């Protein structure tokens, strides 16, 4: 946040009528369970899903520099639903006609200014399947920098306020844990770590299993292999499982 910017604040929270909702809708799902019993489930859905069947992408950037350690790029962004600053990977919705890979390249440039090449794209993953069918794919993008390169200019939409944080891959796990001095992202007042950053939390020690595995793969210079897309078999990966 710039020195002249004010802290975001929630003015009011009230019910939203379907006619006012631009981005989401609430659905009534009538289904039959494994015992043959008819049931009803309430769920939220995005209105923006295109023909790909995938709502969004999150980008795991790998920044490579001739004289600096390989790093990744996190962003800090205020999220009104949780009333907190979230620690996230760059991410965004997939536009109509885009592939997840194309959306990832575009979103990375818009939110961070960096450009790179796609190395890998995950299966479709979900974060809160008990509440919503919203889904995404995680795209790994490699950014090759040169000596003397300056931090690129962001291309943010009106209303977007995003801070960039570069973290060496060897320090990512400990940075989130707060082991390098200072306060861990997850323990800073008013800050929440996005589920796409960490697949599993231990309520006492805040173990970031996904980030740890991500870091190990990238430090070794390997790409995480996801195998066949689980969606083809009617299975989705829950980032909280």
JSON list of N, CA and C in Angstrom, two decimals, residues 180-210:
[
{"chain": "A", "resi": 180, "resn": "UNK", "atom": "N", "xyz": [12.39, -16.76, 9.29]},
{"chain": "A", "resi": 180, "resn": "UNK", "atom": "CA", "xyz": [13.53, -15.96, 8.85]},
{"chain": "A", "resi": 180, "resn": "UNK", "atom": "C", "xyz": [13.58, -14.62, 9.58]},
{"chain": "A", "resi": 181, "resn": "UNK", "atom": "N", "xyz": [12.89, -14.53, 10.67]},
{"chain": "A", "resi": 181, "resn": "UNK", "atom": "CA", "xyz": [12.80, -13.26, 11.38]},
{"chain": "A", "resi": 181, "resn": "UNK", "atom": "C", "xyz": [11.53, -12.54, 10.98]},
{"chain": "A", "resi": 182, "resn": "UNK", "atom": "N", "xyz": [11.01, -11.72, 11.84]},
{"chain": "A", "resi": 182, "resn": "UNK", "atom": "CA", "xyz": [9.77, -11.04, 11.55]},
{"chain": "A", "resi": 182, "resn": "UNK", "atom": "C", "xyz": [8.59, -11.97, 11.79]},
{"chain": "A", "resi": 183, "resn": "UNK", "atom": "N", "xyz": [7.44, -11.55, 11.33]},
{"chain": "A", "resi": 183, "resn": "UNK", "atom": "CA", "xyz": [6.20, -12.30, 11.54]},
{"chain": "A", "resi": 183, "resn": "UNK", "atom": "C", "xyz": [5.82, -13.07, 10.30]},
{"chain": "A", "resi": 184, "resn": "UNK", "atom": "N", "xyz": [5.38, -14.30, 10.47]},
{"chain": "A", "resi": 184, "resn": "UNK", "atom": "CA", "xyz": [4.92, -15.10, 9.32]},
{"chain": "A", "resi": 184, "resn": "UNK", "atom": "C", "xyz": [3.73, -14.42, 8.68]},
{"chain": "A", "resi": 185, "resn": "UNK", "atom": "N", "xyz": [3.62, -14.56, 7.35]},
{"chain": "A", "resi": 185, "resn": "UNK", "atom": "CA", "xyz": [2.47, -13.99, 6.64]},
{"chain": "A", "resi": 185, "resn": "UNK", "atom": "C", "xyz": [1.17, -14.40, 7.31]},
{"chain": "A", "resi": 186, "resn": "UNK", "atom": "N", "xyz": [1.07, -15.69, 7.67]},
{"chain": "A", "resi": 186, "resn": "UNK", "atom": "CA", "xyz": [-0.18, -16.22, 8.21]},
{"chain": "A", "resi": 186, "resn": "UNK", "atom": "C", "xyz": [-0.50, -15.67, 9.58]},
{"chain": "A", "resi": 187, "resn": "UNK", "atom": "N", "xyz": [0.49, -15.08, 10.27]},
{"chain": "A", "resi": 187, "resn": "UNK", "atom": "CA", "xyz": [0.27, -14.61, 11.63]},
{"chain": "A", "resi": 187, "resn": "UNK", "atom": "C", "xyz": [0.22, -13.08, 11.71]},
{"chain": "A", "resi": 188, "resn": "UNK", "atom": "N", "xyz": [0.42, -12.41, 10.58]},
{"chain": "A", "resi": 188, "resn": "UNK", "atom": "CA", "xyz": [0.31, -10.97, 10.59]},
{"chain": "A", "resi": 188, "resn": "UNK", "atom": "C", "xyz": [-1.14, -10.57, 10.78]},
{"chain": "A", "resi": 189, "resn": "UNK", "atom": "N", "xyz": [-1.37, -9.59, 11.59]},
{"chain": "A", "resi": 189, "resn": "UNK", "atom": "CA", "xyz": [-2.74, -9.16, 11.87]},
{"chain": "A", "resi": 189, "resn": "UNK", "atom": "C", "xyz": [-3.42, -8.70, 10.57]},
{"chain": "A", "resi": 190, "resn": "UNK", "atom": "N", "xyz": [-4.62, -9.21, 10.34]},
{"chain": "A", "resi": 190, "resn": "UNK", "atom": "CA", "xyz": [-5.38, -8.83, 9.15]},
{"chain": "A", "resi": 190, "resn": "UNK", "atom": "C", "xyz": [-4.91, -9.49, 7.88]},
{"chain": "A", "resi": 191, "resn": "UNK", "atom": "N", "xyz": [-4.09, -10.56, 7.99]},
{"chain": "A", "resi": 191, "resn": "UNK", "atom": "CA", "xyz": [-3.56, -11.24, 6.81]},
{"chain": "A", "resi": 191, "resn": "UNK", "atom": "C", "xyz": [-3.96, -12.71, 6.83]},
{"chain": "A", "resi": 192, "resn": "UNK", "atom": "N", "xyz": [-4.38, -13.22, 5.67]},
{"chain": "A", "resi": 192, "resn": "UNK", "atom": "CA", "xyz": [-4.77, -14.62, 5.54]},
{"chain": "A", "resi": 192, "resn": "UNK", "atom": "C", "xyz": [-4.04, -15.21, 4.33]},
{"chain": "A", "resi": 193, "resn": "UNK", "atom": "N", "xyz": [-3.54, -16.44, 4.47]},
{"chain": "A", "resi": 193, "resn": "UNK", "atom": "CA", "xyz": [-2.88, -17.12, 3.36]},
{"chain": "A", "resi": 193, "resn": "UNK", "atom": "C", "xyz": [-3.93, -17.85, 2.54]},
{"chain": "A", "resi": 194, "resn": "UNK", "atom": "N", "xyz": [-3.96, -17.59, 1.23]},
{"chain": "A", "resi": 194, "resn": "UNK", "atom": "CA", "xyz": [-4.91, -18.22, 0.31]},
{"chain": "A", "resi": 194, "resn": "UNK", "atom": "C", "xyz": [-4.70, -19.73, 0.30]},
{"chain": "A", "resi": 195, "resn": "UNK", "atom": "N", "xyz": [-5.81, -20.47, 0.18]},
{"chain": "A", "resi": 195, "resn": "UNK", "atom": "CA", "xyz": [-5.73, -21.94, 0.18]},
{"chain": "A", "resi": 195, "resn": "UNK", "atom": "C", "xyz": [-4.91, -22.47, -0.98]},
{"chain": "A", "resi": 196, "resn": "UNK", "atom": "N", "xyz": [-4.84, -21.74, -2.10]},
{"chain": "A", "resi": 196, "resn": "UNK", "atom": "CA", "xyz": [-4.03, -22.21, -3.22]},
{"chain": "A", "resi": 196, "resn": "UNK", "atom": "C", "xyz": [-2.55, -22.12, -2.90]},
{"chain": "A", "resi": 197, "resn": "UNK", "atom": "N", "xyz": [-2.20, -21.41, -1.81]},
{"chain": "A", "resi": 197, "resn": "UNK", "atom": "CA", "xyz": [-0.83, -21.34, -1.36]},
{"chain": "A", "resi": 197, "resn": "UNK", "atom": "C", "xyz": [-0.48, -22.56, -0.51]},
{"chain": "A", "resi": 198, "resn": "UNK", "atom": "N", "xyz": [-1.46, -23.09, 0.19]},
{"chain": "A", "resi": 198, "resn": "UNK", "atom": "CA", "xyz": [-1.17, -24.18, 1.12]},
{"chain": "A", "resi": 198, "resn": "UNK", "atom": "C", "xyz": [-2.33, -25.14, 1.14]},
{"chain": "A", "resi": 199, "resn": "UNK", "atom": "N", "xyz": [-2.06, -26.41, 0.90]},
{"chain": "A", "resi": 199, "resn": "UNK", "atom": "CA", "xyz": [-3.13, -27.38, 0.82]},
{"chain": "A", "resi": 199, "resn": "UNK", "atom": "C", "xyz": [-3.61, -27.82, 2.18]},
{"chain": "A", "resi": 200, "resn": "UNK", "atom": "N", "xyz": [-2.79, -27.69, 3.21]},
{"chain": "A", "resi": 200, "resn": "UNK", "atom": "CA", "xyz": [-3.18, -28.24, 4.50]},
{"chain": "A", "resi": 200, "resn": "UNK", "atom": "C", "xyz": [-2.58, -27.40, 5.61]},
{"chain": "A", "resi": 201, "resn": "UNK", "atom": "N", "xyz": [-3.39, -27.03, 6.58]},
{"chain": "A", "resi": 201, "resn": "UNK", "atom": "CA", "xyz": [-2.93, -26.29, 7.75]},
{"chain": "A", "resi": 201, "resn": "UNK", "atom": "C", "xyz": [-3.01, -27.18, 8.98]},
{"chain": "A", "resi": 202, "resn": "UNK", "atom": "N", "xyz": [-1.99, -27.14, 9.81]},
{"chain": "A", "resi": 202, "resn": "UNK", "atom": "CA", "xyz": [-2.10, -27.65, 11.16]},
{"chain": "A", "resi": 202, "resn": "UNK", "atom": "C", "xyz": [-2.41, -26.44, 12.02]},
{"chain": "A", "resi": 203, "resn": "UNK", "atom": "N", "xyz": [-3.49, -26.49, 12.77]},
{"chain": "A", "resi": 203, "resn": "UNK", "atom": "CA", "xyz": [-3.96, -25.31, 13.48]},
{"chain": "A", "resi": 203, "resn": "UNK", "atom": "C", "xyz": [-2.94, -24.78, 14.48]},
{"chain": "A", "resi": 204, "resn": "UNK", "atom": "N", "xyz": [-2.01, -25.62, 14.92]},
{"chain": "A", "resi": 204, "resn": "UNK", "atom": "CA", "xyz": [-1.05, -25.17, 15.91]},
{"chain": "A", "resi": 204, "resn": "UNK", "atom": "C", "xyz": [0.26, -24.68, 15.30]},
{"chain": "A", "resi": 205, "resn": "UNK", "atom": "N", "xyz": [0.74, -25.38, 14.28]},
{"chain": "A", "resi": 205, "resn": "UNK", "atom": "CA", "xyz": [2.06, -25.02, 13.75]},
{"chain": "A", "resi": 205, "resn": "UNK", "atom": "C", "xyz": [2.01, -24.47, 12.34]},
{"chain": "A", "resi": 206, "resn": "UNK", "atom": "N", "xyz": [0.82, -24.37, 11.75]},
{"chain": "A", "resi": 206, "resn": "UNK", "atom": "CA", "xyz": [0.67, -23.80, 10.41]},
{"chain": "A", "resi": 206, "resn": "UNK", "atom": "C", "xyz": [1.64, -24.43, 9.40]},
{"chain": "A", "resi": 207, "resn": "UNK", "atom": "N", "xyz": [1.50, -25.72, 9.18]},
{"chain": "A", "resi": 207, "resn": "UNK", "atom": "CA", "xyz": [2.38, -26.41, 8.24]},
{"chain": "A", "resi": 207, "resn": "UNK", "atom": "C", "xyz": [1.85, -26.23, 6.82]},
{"chain": "A", "resi": 208, "resn": "UNK", "atom": "N", "xyz": [2.65, -25.64, 5.96]},
{"chain": "A", "resi": 208, "resn": "UNK", "atom": "CA", "xyz": [2.22, -25.37, 4.60]},
{"chain": "A", "resi": 208, "resn": "UNK", "atom": "C", "xyz": [2.74, -26.48, 3.68]},
{"chain": "A", "resi": 209, "resn": "UNK", "atom": "N", "xyz": [1.98, -27.57, 3.63]},
{"chain": "A", "resi": 209, "resn": "UNK", "atom": "CA", "xyz": [2.46, -28.77, 2.93]},
{"chain": "A", "resi": 209, "resn": "UNK", "atom": "C", "xyz": [2.62, -28.53, 1.43]},
{"chain": "A", "resi": 210, "resn": "UNK", "atom": "N", "xyz": [1.62, -27.87, 0.83]},
{"chain": "A", "resi": 210, "resn": "UNK", "atom": "CA", "xyz": [1.72, -27.69, -0.63]},
{"chain": "A", "resi": 210, "resn": "UNK", "atom": "C", "xyz": [2.89, -26.80, -0.98]}
]
